[in-house]
Every structure is written in structure tokens, then in C-alpha cells.
mmCIF file of C-alpha atoms and ligand atoms in Angstrom:
data_model
loop_
_atom_site.group_PDB
_atom_site.id
_atom_site.type_symbol
_atom_site.label_atom_id
_atom_site.label_comp_id
_atom_site.label_asym_id
_atom_site.label_seq_id
_atom_site.Cartn_x
_atom_site.Cartn_y
_atom_site.Cartn_z
ATOM 1 C CA UNK A 128 0.000 0.000 0.000
ATOM 2 C CA UNK A 129 2.897 2.348 0.764
ATOM 3 C CA UNK A 130 4.334 1.811 -2.687
ATOM 4 C CA UNK A 131 0.970 2.498 -4.351
ATOM 5 C CA UNK A 132 0.513 5.632 -2.249
ATOM 6 C CA UNK A 133 3.899 7.078 -3.137
ATOM 7 C CA UNK A 134 3.353 6.079 -6.778
ATOM 8 C CA UNK A 135 0.047 7.958 -6.859
ATOM 9 C CA UNK A 136 1.509 11.064 -5.191
ATOM 10 C CA UNK A 137 4.620 11.164 -7.392
ATOM 11 C CA UNK A 138 2.564 10.472 -10.510
ATOM 12 C CA UNK A 139 0.488 13.553 -9.840
ATOM 13 C CA UNK A 140 3.523 15.685 -9.012
ATOM 14 C CA UNK A 141 4.958 14.762 -12.399
ATOM 15 C CA UNK A 142 1.623 15.355 -14.170
ATOM 16 C CA UNK A 143 1.479 18.829 -12.598
ATOM 17 C CA UNK A 144 4.850 19.721 -14.115
ATOM 18 C CA UNK A 145 3.846 18.406 -17.524
ATOM 19 C CA UNK A 146 0.436 20.047 -17.352
ATOM 20 C CA UNK A 147 1.770 23.557 -16.716
ATOM 21 C CA UNK A 148 4.057 23.390 -19.731
ATOM 22 C CA UNK A 149 2.855 25.884 -22.338
ATOM 23 C CA UNK A 150 -0.126 27.043 -20.282
ATOM 24 C CA UNK A 151 1.641 30.090 -18.804
ATOM 25 C CA UNK A 152 1.673 33.093 -18.406
ATOM 26 C CA UNK A 153 -2.051 33.383 -19.166
ATOM 27 C CA UNK A 154 -3.763 30.106 -18.305
ATOM 28 C CA UNK A 155 -4.568 28.489 -21.632
ATOM 29 C CA UNK A 156 -6.388 25.256 -20.844
ATOM 30 C CA UNK A 157 -5.959 23.723 -24.288
ATOM 31 C CA UNK A 158 -2.196 24.331 -24.565
ATOM 32 C CA UNK A 159 0.705 22.065 -23.656
ATOM 33 C CA UNK A 160 1.198 18.297 -23.620
ATOM 34 C CA UNK A 161 -1.884 17.653 -21.419
ATOM 35 C CA UNK A 162 -4.784 19.627 -22.878
ATOM 36 C CA UNK A 163 -8.050 20.050 -20.965
ATOM 37 C CA UNK A 164 -8.829 19.881 -17.276
ATOM 38 C CA UNK A 165 -6.788 17.991 -14.707
ATOM 39 C CA UNK A 166 -8.157 17.066 -11.259
ATOM 40 C CA UNK A 167 -5.527 15.810 -8.858
ATOM 41 C CA UNK A 168 -6.230 13.456 -5.971
ATOM 42 C CA UNK A 169 -3.314 14.301 -3.643
ATOM 43 C CA UNK A 170 -4.735 13.799 -0.133
ATOM 44 C CA UNK A 171 -7.180 11.093 -1.292
ATOM 45 C CA UNK A 172 -4.647 8.252 -1.494
ATOM 46 C CA UNK A 173 -5.757 6.459 1.683
ATOM 47 C CA UNK A 174 -9.277 5.826 0.428
ATOM 48 C CA UNK A 175 -8.543 4.510 -3.049
ATOM 49 C CA UNK A 176 -5.589 2.439 -1.990
ATOM 50 C CA UNK A 177 -7.034 1.144 1.299
ATOM 51 C CA UNK A 178 -10.140 -0.084 -0.535
ATOM 52 C CA UNK A 179 -8.631 -1.413 -3.773
ATOM 53 C CA UNK A 180 -6.083 -3.561 -1.960
ATOM 54 C CA UNK A 181 -8.980 -5.968 -1.277
ATOM 55 C CA UNK A 182 -9.875 -6.267 -4.940
ATOM 56 C CA UNK A 183 -9.057 -8.679 -7.759
ATOM 57 C CA UNK A 184 -8.883 -8.009 -11.491
ATOM 58 C CA UNK A 185 -12.367 -9.463 -12.005
ATOM 59 C CA UNK A 186 -13.879 -7.012 -9.503
ATOM 60 C CA UNK A 187 -15.237 -3.818 -11.052
ATOM 61 C CA UNK A 188 -14.323 -0.286 -9.993
ATOM 62 C CA UNK A 189 -15.922 2.947 -11.152
ATOM 63 C CA UNK A 190 -14.186 6.170 -10.166
ATOM 64 C CA UNK A 191 -15.089 9.841 -10.468
ATOM 65 C CA UNK A 192 -13.259 12.790 -12.072
ATOM 66 C CA UNK A 193 -10.350 12.482 -9.589
ATOM 67 C CA UNK A 194 -9.329 8.948 -10.553
ATOM 68 C CA UNK A 195 -5.539 8.472 -10.614
ATOM 69 C CA UNK A 196 -4.954 7.007 -7.130
ATOM 70 C CA UNK A 197 -7.854 4.590 -7.576
ATOM 71 C CA UNK A 198 -6.713 3.528 -11.052
ATOM 72 C CA UNK A 199 -3.175 2.893 -9.818
ATOM 73 C CA UNK A 200 -4.434 0.806 -6.893
ATOM 74 C CA UNK A 201 -6.764 -1.195 -9.177
ATOM 75 C CA UNK A 202 -3.824 -2.097 -11.405
ATOM 76 C CA UNK A 203 -4.723 -0.065 -14.484
ATOM 77 C CA UNK A 204 -1.896 -0.170 -17.027
ATOM 78 C CA UNK A 205 0.128 2.911 -16.062
ATOM 79 C CA UNK A 206 1.706 3.413 -19.475
ATOM 80 C CA UNK A 207 -1.542 3.274 -21.438
ATOM 81 C CA UNK A 208 -3.277 5.393 -18.798
ATOM 82 C CA UNK A 209 -0.570 8.025 -19.129
ATOM 83 C CA UNK A 210 -0.777 7.924 -22.927
ATOM 84 C CA UNK A 211 -4.519 8.538 -22.568
ATOM 85 C CA UNK A 212 -3.922 11.551 -20.329
ATOM 86 C CA UNK A 213 -1.466 12.917 -22.915
ATOM 87 C CA UNK A 214 -4.060 12.327 -25.668
ATOM 88 C CA UNK A 215 -2.031 9.709 -27.555
ATOM 89 C CA UNK A 216 -3.221 7.010 -29.927
ATOM 90 C CA UNK A 217 -2.029 4.110 -27.768
ATOM 91 C CA UNK A 218 -3.895 5.450 -24.728
ATOM 92 C CA UNK A 219 -6.581 3.379 -23.040
ATOM 93 C CA UNK A 220 -9.256 5.199 -25.058
ATOM 94 C CA UNK A 221 -7.104 5.936 -28.116
ATOM 95 C CA UNK A 222 -6.420 9.389 -26.657
ATOM 96 C CA UNK A 223 -10.024 10.531 -26.993
ATOM 97 C CA UNK A 224 -11.116 10.419 -23.361
ATOM 98 C CA UNK A 225 -8.413 12.147 -21.361
ATOM 99 C CA UNK A 226 -7.841 11.871 -17.657
ATOM 100 C CA UNK A 227 -11.517 11.789 -16.597
ATOM 101 C CA UNK A 228 -12.485 9.002 -18.975
ATOM 102 C CA UNK A 229 -10.092 6.149 -18.376
ATOM 103 C CA UNK A 230 -11.341 2.690 -19.244
ATOM 104 C CA UNK A 231 -9.345 -0.500 -18.767
ATOM 105 C CA UNK A 232 -11.351 -3.665 -19.464
ATOM 106 C CA UNK A 233 -8.399 -5.879 -18.412
ATOM 107 C CA UNK A 234 -8.950 -4.900 -14.791
ATOM 108 C CA UNK A 235 -12.591 -3.757 -15.047
ATOM 109 C CA UNK A 236 -11.917 -0.096 -14.336
ATOM 110 C CA UNK A 237 -13.779 2.959 -15.606
ATOM 111 C CA UNK A 238 -14.156 6.572 -14.528
ATOM 112 C CA UNK A 239 -16.280 9.515 -15.562
ATOM 113 C CA UNK A 240 -16.431 13.307 -15.378
ATOM 114 C CA UNK A 241 -20.137 13.175 -14.516
ATOM 115 C CA UNK A 242 -20.452 13.076 -10.757
ATOM 116 C CA UNK A 243 -22.124 9.955 -9.274
ATOM 117 C CA UNK A 244 -22.184 8.525 -12.812
ATOM 118 C CA UNK A 245 -20.262 5.411 -11.733
ATOM 119 C CA UNK A 246 -22.920 4.277 -9.252
ATOM 120 C CA UNK A 247 -25.467 2.721 -11.639
ATOM 121 C CA UNK A 248 -22.812 0.842 -13.685
ATOM 122 C CA UNK A 249 -21.255 -0.485 -10.461
ATOM 123 C CA UNK A 250 -24.671 -1.740 -9.336
ATOM 124 C CA UNK A 251 -25.045 -3.288 -12.812
ATOM 125 C CA UNK A 252 -21.669 -5.028 -12.592
ATOM 126 C CA UNK A 253 -22.631 -6.343 -9.152
ATOM 127 C CA UNK A 254 -25.940 -7.627 -10.516
ATOM 128 C CA UNK A 255 -24.089 -9.362 -13.368
ATOM 129 C CA UNK A 256 -21.651 -10.995 -10.920
ATOM 130 C CA UNK A 257 -24.552 -12.216 -8.809
ATOM 131 C CA UNK A 258 -26.472 -13.635 -11.788
ATOM 132 C CA UNK A 259 -23.327 -15.408 -12.968
ATOM 133 C CA UNK A 260 -22.858 -16.942 -9.513
ATOM 134 C CA UNK A 261 -19.344 -15.568 -9.169
ATOM 135 C CA UNK A 262 -18.031 -13.946 -5.997
ATOM 136 C CA UNK A 263 -16.811 -10.834 -7.855
ATOM 137 C CA UNK A 264 -17.755 -7.486 -6.324
ATOM 138 C CA UNK A 265 -18.069 -3.910 -7.562
ATOM 139 C CA UNK A 266 -16.967 -0.658 -5.948
ATOM 140 C CA UNK A 267 -18.154 2.827 -6.910
ATOM 141 C CA UNK A 268 -16.205 5.848 -5.648
ATOM 142 C CA UNK A 269 -17.857 9.256 -5.432
ATOM 143 C CA UNK A 270 -17.252 12.599 -3.741
ATOM 144 C CA UNK A 271 -19.308 13.966 -0.841
ATOM 145 C CA UNK A 272 -20.569 16.578 -3.297
ATOM 146 C CA UNK A 273 -22.295 13.812 -5.268
ATOM 147 C CA UNK A 274 -24.366 12.229 -2.496
ATOM 148 C CA UNK A 275 -27.556 14.079 -3.344
ATOM 149 C CA UNK A 276 -27.454 12.887 -6.953
ATOM 150 C CA UNK A 277 -30.339 10.663 -8.008
ATOM 151 C CA UNK A 278 -28.011 8.171 -9.675
ATOM 152 C CA UNK A 279 -26.326 7.481 -6.340
ATOM 153 C CA UNK A 280 -29.516 7.279 -4.249
ATOM 154 C CA UNK A 281 -31.304 5.082 -6.787
ATOM 155 C CA UNK A 282 -28.296 2.758 -7.005
ATOM 156 C CA UNK A 283 -28.138 2.500 -3.220
ATOM 157 C CA UNK A 284 -31.800 1.550 -3.104
ATOM 158 C CA UNK A 285 -31.496 -0.942 -5.966
ATOM 159 C CA UNK A 286 -28.397 -2.525 -4.410
ATOM 160 C CA UNK A 287 -30.182 -2.846 -1.064
ATOM 161 C CA UNK A 288 -33.353 -4.349 -2.496
ATOM 162 C CA UNK A 289 -31.407 -6.892 -4.574
ATOM 163 C CA UNK A 290 -28.649 -7.565 -1.976
ATOM 164 C CA UNK A 291 -25.990 -6.730 -4.545
ATOM 165 C CA UNK A 292 -22.256 -7.280 -3.946
ATOM 166 C CA UNK A 293 -21.366 -3.612 -4.245
ATOM 167 C CA UNK A 294 -19.593 -1.064 -2.057
ATOM 168 C CA UNK A 295 -20.166 2.668 -2.482
ATOM 169 C CA UNK A 296 -17.216 4.697 -1.206
ATOM 170 C CA UNK A 297 -17.704 8.393 -0.499
ATOM 171 C CA UNK A 298 -14.438 10.320 -0.506
ATOM 172 C CA UNK A 299 -15.341 13.225 1.773
ATOM 173 C CA UNK A 300 -12.836 16.048 1.202
ATOM 174 C CA UNK A 301 -15.242 18.714 2.546
ATOM 175 C CA UNK A 302 -15.412 20.565 -0.777
ATOM 176 C CA UNK A 303 -17.284 20.306 -4.056
ATOM 177 C CA UNK A 304 -15.366 22.721 -6.266
ATOM 178 C CA UNK A 305 -15.836 25.963 -4.226
ATOM 179 C CA UNK A 306 -18.827 24.729 -2.206
ATOM 180 C CA UNK A 307 -18.145 23.681 1.392
ATOM 181 C CA UNK A 308 -19.965 20.558 2.521
ATOM 182 C CA UNK A 309 -21.961 22.249 5.294
ATOM 183 C CA UNK A 310 -23.676 24.522 2.772
ATOM 184 C CA UNK A 311 -25.208 21.637 0.832
ATOM 185 C CA UNK A 312 -26.097 19.051 3.459
ATOM 186 C CA UNK A 313 -27.081 18.951 7.132
ATOM 187 C CA UNK A 314 -25.964 15.317 7.312
ATOM 188 C CA UNK A 315 -22.400 15.438 8.576
ATOM 189 C CA UNK A 316 -21.811 11.693 8.208
ATOM 190 C CA UNK A 317 -22.616 10.737 4.607
ATOM 191 C CA UNK A 318 -22.689 7.032 5.475
ATOM 192 C CA UNK A 319 -25.963 7.781 7.332
ATOM 193 C CA UNK A 320 -27.613 7.996 3.899
ATOM 194 C CA UNK A 321 -27.484 4.187 4.034
ATOM 195 C CA UNK A 322 -29.964 4.052 6.949
ATOM 196 C CA UNK A 323 -32.830 5.243 4.757
ATOM 197 C CA UNK A 324 -32.282 2.258 2.462
ATOM 198 C CA UNK A 325 -31.684 -0.405 5.150
ATOM 199 C CA UNK A 326 -28.120 -0.715 3.838
ATOM 200 C CA UNK A 327 -25.096 -1.061 6.109
ATOM 201 C CA UNK A 328 -23.171 2.218 6.490
ATOM 202 C CA UNK A 329 -19.817 2.984 8.041
ATOM 203 C CA UNK A 330 -17.547 6.034 8.250
ATOM 204 C CA UNK A 331 -13.775 6.205 8.634
ATOM 205 C CA UNK A 332 -13.034 9.531 10.322
ATOM 206 C CA UNK A 333 -9.456 9.971 9.194
ATOM 207 C CA UNK A 334 -7.442 9.238 6.098
ATOM 208 C CA UNK A 335 -5.481 6.562 7.879
ATOM 209 C CA UNK A 336 -4.950 3.887 5.232
ATOM 210 C CA UNK A 337 -4.838 1.122 7.850
ATOM 211 C CA UNK A 338 -8.260 2.124 9.206
ATOM 212 C CA UNK A 339 -9.629 2.380 5.665
ATOM 213 C CA UNK A 340 -8.187 -1.018 4.759
ATOM 214 C CA UNK A 341 -9.824 -2.551 7.813
ATOM 215 C CA UNK A 342 -13.259 -1.029 7.174
ATOM 216 C CA UNK A 343 -13.032 -1.853 3.465
ATOM 217 C CA UNK A 344 -12.139 -5.437 4.365
ATOM 218 C CA UNK A 345 -15.452 -5.745 6.198
ATOM 219 C CA UNK A 346 -17.371 -4.096 3.343
ATOM 220 C CA UNK A 347 -15.773 -6.083 0.506
ATOM 221 C CA UNK A 348 -16.012 -9.282 2.593
ATOM 222 C CA UNK A 349 -19.728 -8.686 3.161
ATOM 223 C CA UNK A 350 -20.236 -8.234 -0.584
ATOM 224 C CA UNK A 351 -18.135 -11.264 -1.544
ATOM 225 C CA UNK A 352 -19.909 -13.480 0.966
ATOM 226 C CA UNK A 353 -23.293 -12.612 -0.502
ATOM 227 C CA UNK A 354 -24.351 -10.363 2.378
ATOM 228 C CA UNK A 355 -25.167 -7.298 0.313
ATOM 229 C CA UNK A 356 -23.980 -3.736 -0.148
ATOM 230 C CA UNK A 357 -22.180 -1.260 2.100
ATOM 231 C CA UNK A 358 -21.912 2.505 2.027
ATOM 232 C CA UNK A 359 -18.498 3.531 3.292
ATOM 233 C CA UNK A 360 -17.464 7.148 3.820
ATOM 234 C CA UNK A 361 -13.807 8.100 4.243
ATOM 235 C CA UNK A 362 -12.577 11.488 5.424
ATOM 236 C CA UNK A 363 -9.886 12.587 3.011
ATOM 237 C CA UNK A 364 -8.293 15.955 2.232
ATOM 238 C CA UNK A 365 -7.946 18.011 -0.894
ATOM 239 C CA UNK A 366 -4.340 19.141 -0.918
ATOM 240 C CA UNK A 367 -4.774 20.883 -4.273
ATOM 241 C CA UNK A 368 -7.280 23.165 -5.972
ATOM 242 C CA UNK A 369 -10.384 21.580 -7.465
ATOM 243 C CA UNK A 370 -8.561 21.449 -10.801
ATOM 244 C CA UNK A 371 -5.116 22.539 -11.903
ATOM 245 C CA UNK A 372 -5.164 26.319 -12.258
ATOM 246 C CA UNK A 373 -7.821 26.814 -9.536
ATOM 247 C CA UNK A 374 -6.628 29.851 -7.504
ATOM 248 C CA UNK A 375 -8.766 28.687 -4.516
ATOM 249 C CA UNK A 376 -9.622 32.273 -3.545
ATOM 250 C CA UNK A 377 -12.803 30.887 -1.926
ATOM 251 C CA UNK A 378 -10.896 28.625 0.451
ATOM 252 C CA UNK A 379 -9.674 29.756 3.898
ATOM 253 C CA UNK A 380 -5.907 29.503 4.181
ATOM 254 C CA UNK A 381 -6.195 27.593 7.463
ATOM 255 C CA UNK A 382 -8.136 24.873 5.666
ATOM 256 C CA UNK A 383 -5.460 24.537 3.006
ATOM 257 C CA UNK A 384 -2.757 24.396 5.653
ATOM 258 C CA UNK A 385 -4.642 21.752 7.647
ATOM 259 C CA UNK A 386 -4.925 19.575 4.526
ATOM 260 C CA UNK A 387 -1.192 19.918 3.890
ATOM 261 C CA UNK A 388 -0.356 18.882 7.455
ATOM 262 C CA UNK A 389 -2.469 15.726 7.451
ATOM 263 C CA UNK A 390 -0.418 13.564 5.179
ATOM 264 C CA UNK A 391 -1.646 9.987 5.040
ATOM 265 C CA UNK A 392 1.581 8.883 3.339
ATOM 266 C CA UNK A 393 3.812 10.277 6.081
ATOM 267 C CA UNK A 394 1.460 8.721 8.645
ATOM 268 C CA UNK A 395 1.871 5.282 7.038
ATOM 269 C CA UNK A 396 5.649 5.758 6.849
ATOM 270 C CA UNK A 397 5.639 6.452 10.615
ATOM 271 C CA UNK A 398 3.634 3.291 11.264
ATOM 272 C CA UNK A 399 6.001 1.232 9.121
ATOM 273 C CA UNK A 400 9.032 2.665 10.946
ATOM 274 C CA UNK A 401 7.373 1.831 14.264
ATOM 275 C CA UNK A 402 7.017 -1.761 13.009
ATOM 276 C CA UNK A 403 10.725 -1.928 12.260
ATOM 277 C CA UNK A 404 10.774 -1.143 8.539
ATOM 278 C CA UNK A 405 14.153 0.381 7.744
ATOM 279 C CA UNK A 406 14.446 3.840 6.209
ATOM 280 C CA UNK A 407 16.349 2.271 3.294
ATOM 281 C CA UNK A 408 13.395 0.033 2.519
ATOM 282 C CA UNK A 409 11.032 3.021 2.395
ATOM 283 C CA UNK A 410 13.486 4.843 0.142
ATOM 284 C CA UNK A 411 13.627 1.781 -2.114
ATOM 285 C CA UNK A 412 9.842 1.830 -2.465
ATOM 286 C CA UNK A 413 9.940 5.510 -3.348
ATOM 287 C CA UNK A 414 12.690 4.976 -5.924
ATOM 288 C CA UNK A 415 10.835 2.062 -7.519
ATOM 289 C CA UNK A 416 7.669 4.185 -7.699
ATOM 290 C CA UNK A 417 9.504 7.133 -9.235
ATOM 291 C CA UNK A 418 11.205 4.970 -11.864
ATOM 292 C CA UNK A 419 7.915 3.374 -12.844
ATOM 293 C CA UNK A 420 6.198 6.749 -13.173
ATOM 294 C CA UNK A 421 9.061 8.393 -15.065
ATOM 295 C CA UNK A 422 9.127 5.426 -17.474
ATOM 296 C CA UNK A 423 5.383 5.637 -18.086
ATOM 297 C CA UNK A 424 5.544 9.382 -18.765
ATOM 298 C CA UNK A 425 8.564 9.075 -21.062
ATOM 299 C CA UNK A 426 6.837 6.254 -22.969
ATOM 300 C CA UNK A 427 3.586 8.174 -23.281
ATOM 301 C CA UNK A 428 5.306 11.252 -24.673
ATOM 302 C CA UNK A 429 6.883 9.182 -27.445
ATOM 303 C CA UNK A 430 3.523 7.831 -28.584
ATOM 304 C CA UNK A 431 1.844 9.109 -31.767
ATOM 305 C CA UNK A 432 -0.995 11.611 -31.756
ATOM 306 C CA UNK A 433 -4.296 10.165 -33.014
ATOM 307 C CA UNK A 434 -5.354 10.785 -36.607
ATOM 308 C CA UNK A 435 -8.029 13.541 -36.470
ATOM 309 C CA UNK A 436 -10.162 11.494 -38.898
ATOM 310 C CA UNK A 437 -10.405 8.790 -36.198
ATOM 311 C CA UNK A 438 -12.550 11.155 -34.115
ATOM 312 C CA UNK A 439 -15.574 9.660 -35.890
ATOM 313 C CA UNK A 440 -14.650 6.079 -35.011
ATOM 314 C CA UNK A 441 -15.809 4.303 -31.843
ATOM 315 C CA UNK A 442 -18.699 6.690 -31.346
ATOM 316 C CA UNK A 443 -21.380 4.052 -31.794
ATOM 317 C CA UNK A 444 -21.258 0.471 -30.542
ATOM 318 C CA UNK A 445 -23.964 -0.593 -32.988
ATOM 319 C CA UNK A 446 -24.228 2.228 -35.493
ATOM 320 C CA UNK A 447 -27.757 3.016 -36.638
ATOM 321 C CA UNK A 448 -28.073 2.238 -40.334
ATOM 322 C CA UNK A 449 -26.429 4.808 -42.550
ATOM 323 C CA UNK A 450 -24.285 6.342 -39.823
ATOM 324 C CA UNK A 451 -20.937 4.706 -40.536
ATOM 325 C CA UNK A 452 -20.779 5.590 -44.209
ATOM 326 C CA UNK A 453 -22.342 9.017 -43.964
ATOM 327 C CA UNK A 454 -20.564 12.342 -43.904
ATOM 328 C CA UNK A 455 -19.925 13.726 -40.416
ATOM 329 C CA UNK A 456 -22.996 15.533 -39.104
ATOM 330 C CA UNK A 457 -20.847 18.434 -37.960
ATOM 331 C CA UNK A 458 -17.690 20.187 -39.021
ATOM 332 C CA UNK A 459 -14.785 19.294 -36.736
ATOM 333 C CA UNK A 460 -12.861 22.402 -37.773
ATOM 334 C CA UNK A 461 -15.669 24.543 -36.381
ATOM 335 C CA UNK A 462 -18.573 26.154 -38.166
ATOM 336 C CA UNK A 463 -21.533 28.410 -37.576
ATOM 337 C CA UNK A 464 -23.106 26.048 -35.080
HETATM 338 C C1 TPP B 773 -23.864 15.664 -12.843
HETATM 339 C C2 TPP B 773 -22.784 16.697 -12.716
HETATM 340 N N1 TPP B 773 -23.083 17.904 -12.201
HETATM 341 C C3 TPP B 773 -22.131 18.851 -12.067
HETATM 342 C C4 TPP B 773 -20.837 18.585 -12.475
HETATM 343 C C5 TPP B 773 -19.743 19.648 -12.329
HETATM 344 N N2 TPP B 773 -18.851 19.211 -11.261
HETATM 345 C C6 TPP B 773 -17.653 18.650 -11.532
HETATM 346 S S1 TPP B 773 -16.848 18.200 -10.149
HETATM 347 C C7 TPP B 773 -18.060 18.807 -9.153
HETATM 348 C C8 TPP B 773 -17.956 18.756 -7.662
HETATM 349 C C9 TPP B 773 -17.614 17.427 -7.188
HETATM 350 O O1 TPP B 773 -17.415 17.442 -5.804
HETATM 351 P P1 TPP B 773 -17.226 16.093 -5.060
HETATM 352 O O2 TPP B 773 -18.227 15.109 -5.540
HETATM 353 O O3 TPP B 773 -17.197 16.379 -3.608
HETATM 354 O O4 TPP B 773 -15.809 15.571 -5.571
HETATM 355 P P2 TPP B 773 -14.374 16.250 -5.369
HETATM 356 O O5 TPP B 773 -14.153 17.141 -6.552
HETATM 357 O O6 TPP B 773 -14.415 17.011 -4.097
HETATM 358 O O7 TPP B 773 -13.420 15.118 -5.328
HETATM 359 C C10 TPP B 773 -19.102 19.319 -9.921
HETATM 360 C C11 TPP B 773 -20.332 19.931 -9.364
HETATM 361 C C12 TPP B 773 -20.579 17.320 -13.038
HETATM 362 N N3 TPP B 773 -19.367 16.988 -13.441
HETATM 363 N N4 TPP B 773 -21.545 16.383 -13.116
HETATM 364 MG MG1 MG B 774 -15.603 16.735 -2.395
#
């Protein structure tokens, strides 16, 4: 778990450097090697990694718009994921999805920029696993800002009624873009949403990866043993702005400082030291993580850009008649509409 946590943190530090290239001095979101938005998950590592360490490749994970730590813990191919983020042809989605739309069928991982979007597909994957009589489970991650979304509440109800092997994990970082949690809900503990659906709920009050791993073990075990869904909330921290380039003028400085002080990675390092792990061993893990990340980024940057004509491919799974051979319905180069 330590190695995954330092991999996730270093990965994002490197992405930050790459992302800013070409975007200065005025912030030009489409410029540089990583065009578009970039949401970093520094401060969320304990939740994604504590939960995913209970999962197998045949378990399904859906993640939100802040997906990197979860993808790394689920075993998504780091090179192809990085190529996707850099918009390259060999990326997981042929460079068309970017960092919010990573999809790796080899390990059953998907994420989406639409908040709470992953909940219904996770319930669907859990239903499929149940109908196939396998003991595979599904996990949907969402932010605390997404817990009033219909897709989440309907999935929770459906999972409860059908005793589905699914775990919903709320990553509570106290913010939804610039909106503090207390301004959108009077329910401090999001796992209490489970009570209204007769689903088991549990909250982990700190981003201590050991505590998350323990709680997730109970939740995933319950699902795997055929005992139905769990709603798990984990307190995490947003060390960064909502997206890269967010000046965070809305956020009190004390809150930013508090997030920087609570470092779940340093906390785990302390625990490991207390259990006799040598400093050299921790350094080895960090070096291995850094080499793996640097390799993936170097590889991705050498990959070809997609052919613009390929933008029309892979849009339909089963194209309606006449669609594949027809002229594009819109002008990619831009037009009046
Ligand atoms: C259905 C939907 N509504 C609005 C948005 C715009 N949006 C993107 S992220 C976000 C806030 C998400 O906050 P939270 O769920 O707490 O996740 P966090 O960013 O804090 O990790 C919103 C409203 C969206 N992507 N999808
Ligand atoms: Mg949030």
C-alpha cells in the first residue's frame, strides 16, 4: 500500500509539471502536452488504496473525475493510462477520453467526469456478478458533493433491495469545487444515507490507510460473501485546488494548511518505521515508484498523436443504419453552429 501511495503522489507531481508546460503566463487550458482539465487526488490516497487492496482483477471499480490514485491501486496499465492523459493514440481510449475518462477492461476499471455517474454501472456489474454466480464485487467511488445525486440514491436503493455485492465509497474532502460541505447538506456523516435504504453504512473519520483497509475489508467481505452492499465514507483531504489552475480564492488559508499537514503517506511511513521497517526500505519503495512513473511518462510522450479522422470512429457500438458511411454531421474544424 505504501508503494501504491507514493506512486500515486509522485505520478500527480509529475503530471502537474507536464500540465503547466505551455499554459503560462495566461492560463490556456488547451495548450501544452496535457490539454483540458486535470483534477488531482493528492490527499485522497488512503481511500482509493485502502479499498482497492482488497480487490481482484475481475472485480469492477468505477471512479469519479479524480481517478488516478484509484486507477493505480486497481492495477490499471500505467503506461496506457498516461498515454490517454497525454491524448495519444495508444492510450486506453485511443487518446479521446483524457484523464476523466479512463477505461481499462483488463482490470474492469472505468471513470467519468459526470459526478455519481459510476454508481449505476457499479450496481449493474454487481448484478451481473450475482447472476453469474461468481463472488466478484463492484466498488463505486464518489465525492461527498455527489451524495444528493439521483443516480447514487437510486443505485443505493437498488443494491439494497437486490442484496448486490457492491460497495459505495464516499471520498469526503469537505469541498465540491468551491462549495463547502456544510452549505449543501445537514448530514455530517454521509454514510448515514445508508440508513434510509436499510443498507449497512460505516464512516472512517481519518485518512489513515490502515483504518480504511480494515473497514473496506469488512465491506468487501460482506459483498463477496453474498451479504449485500455497504456505504463507506472516508474522510480525506484536498491538498490541491479543485482542478489545476484553480486559484482557490474561496478557500480559507487555514483549511489549506490543515490539509497539507495531514499527510496519510507520512502517517503510514511512521507506522512502518514503528514496526521496524528500515528507512532504506522506504526509500527503495519511493525509488521504484519514481522509476515506474518516469518510465510511463517518457513512454507516453513518445507515442503518436491520433489521426483527427479517427474522431468519428468508436462513437457508436452498434451504429444506426447509414451512420458509418455518412458524412460527419458536424464540421470538426468549427462552423456556424
Ligand atoms: C452531474 C454533474 N453535475 C455537475 C458537475 C460539475 N462538477 C464537476 S466536479 C463537481 C464537484 C464534485 O465534488 P465532489 O463530488 O465532492 O468531488 P471532489 O471534486 O471534491 O473530489 C461538480 C459539481 C458534473 N461533473 N456532473
Ligand atoms: Mg468533495
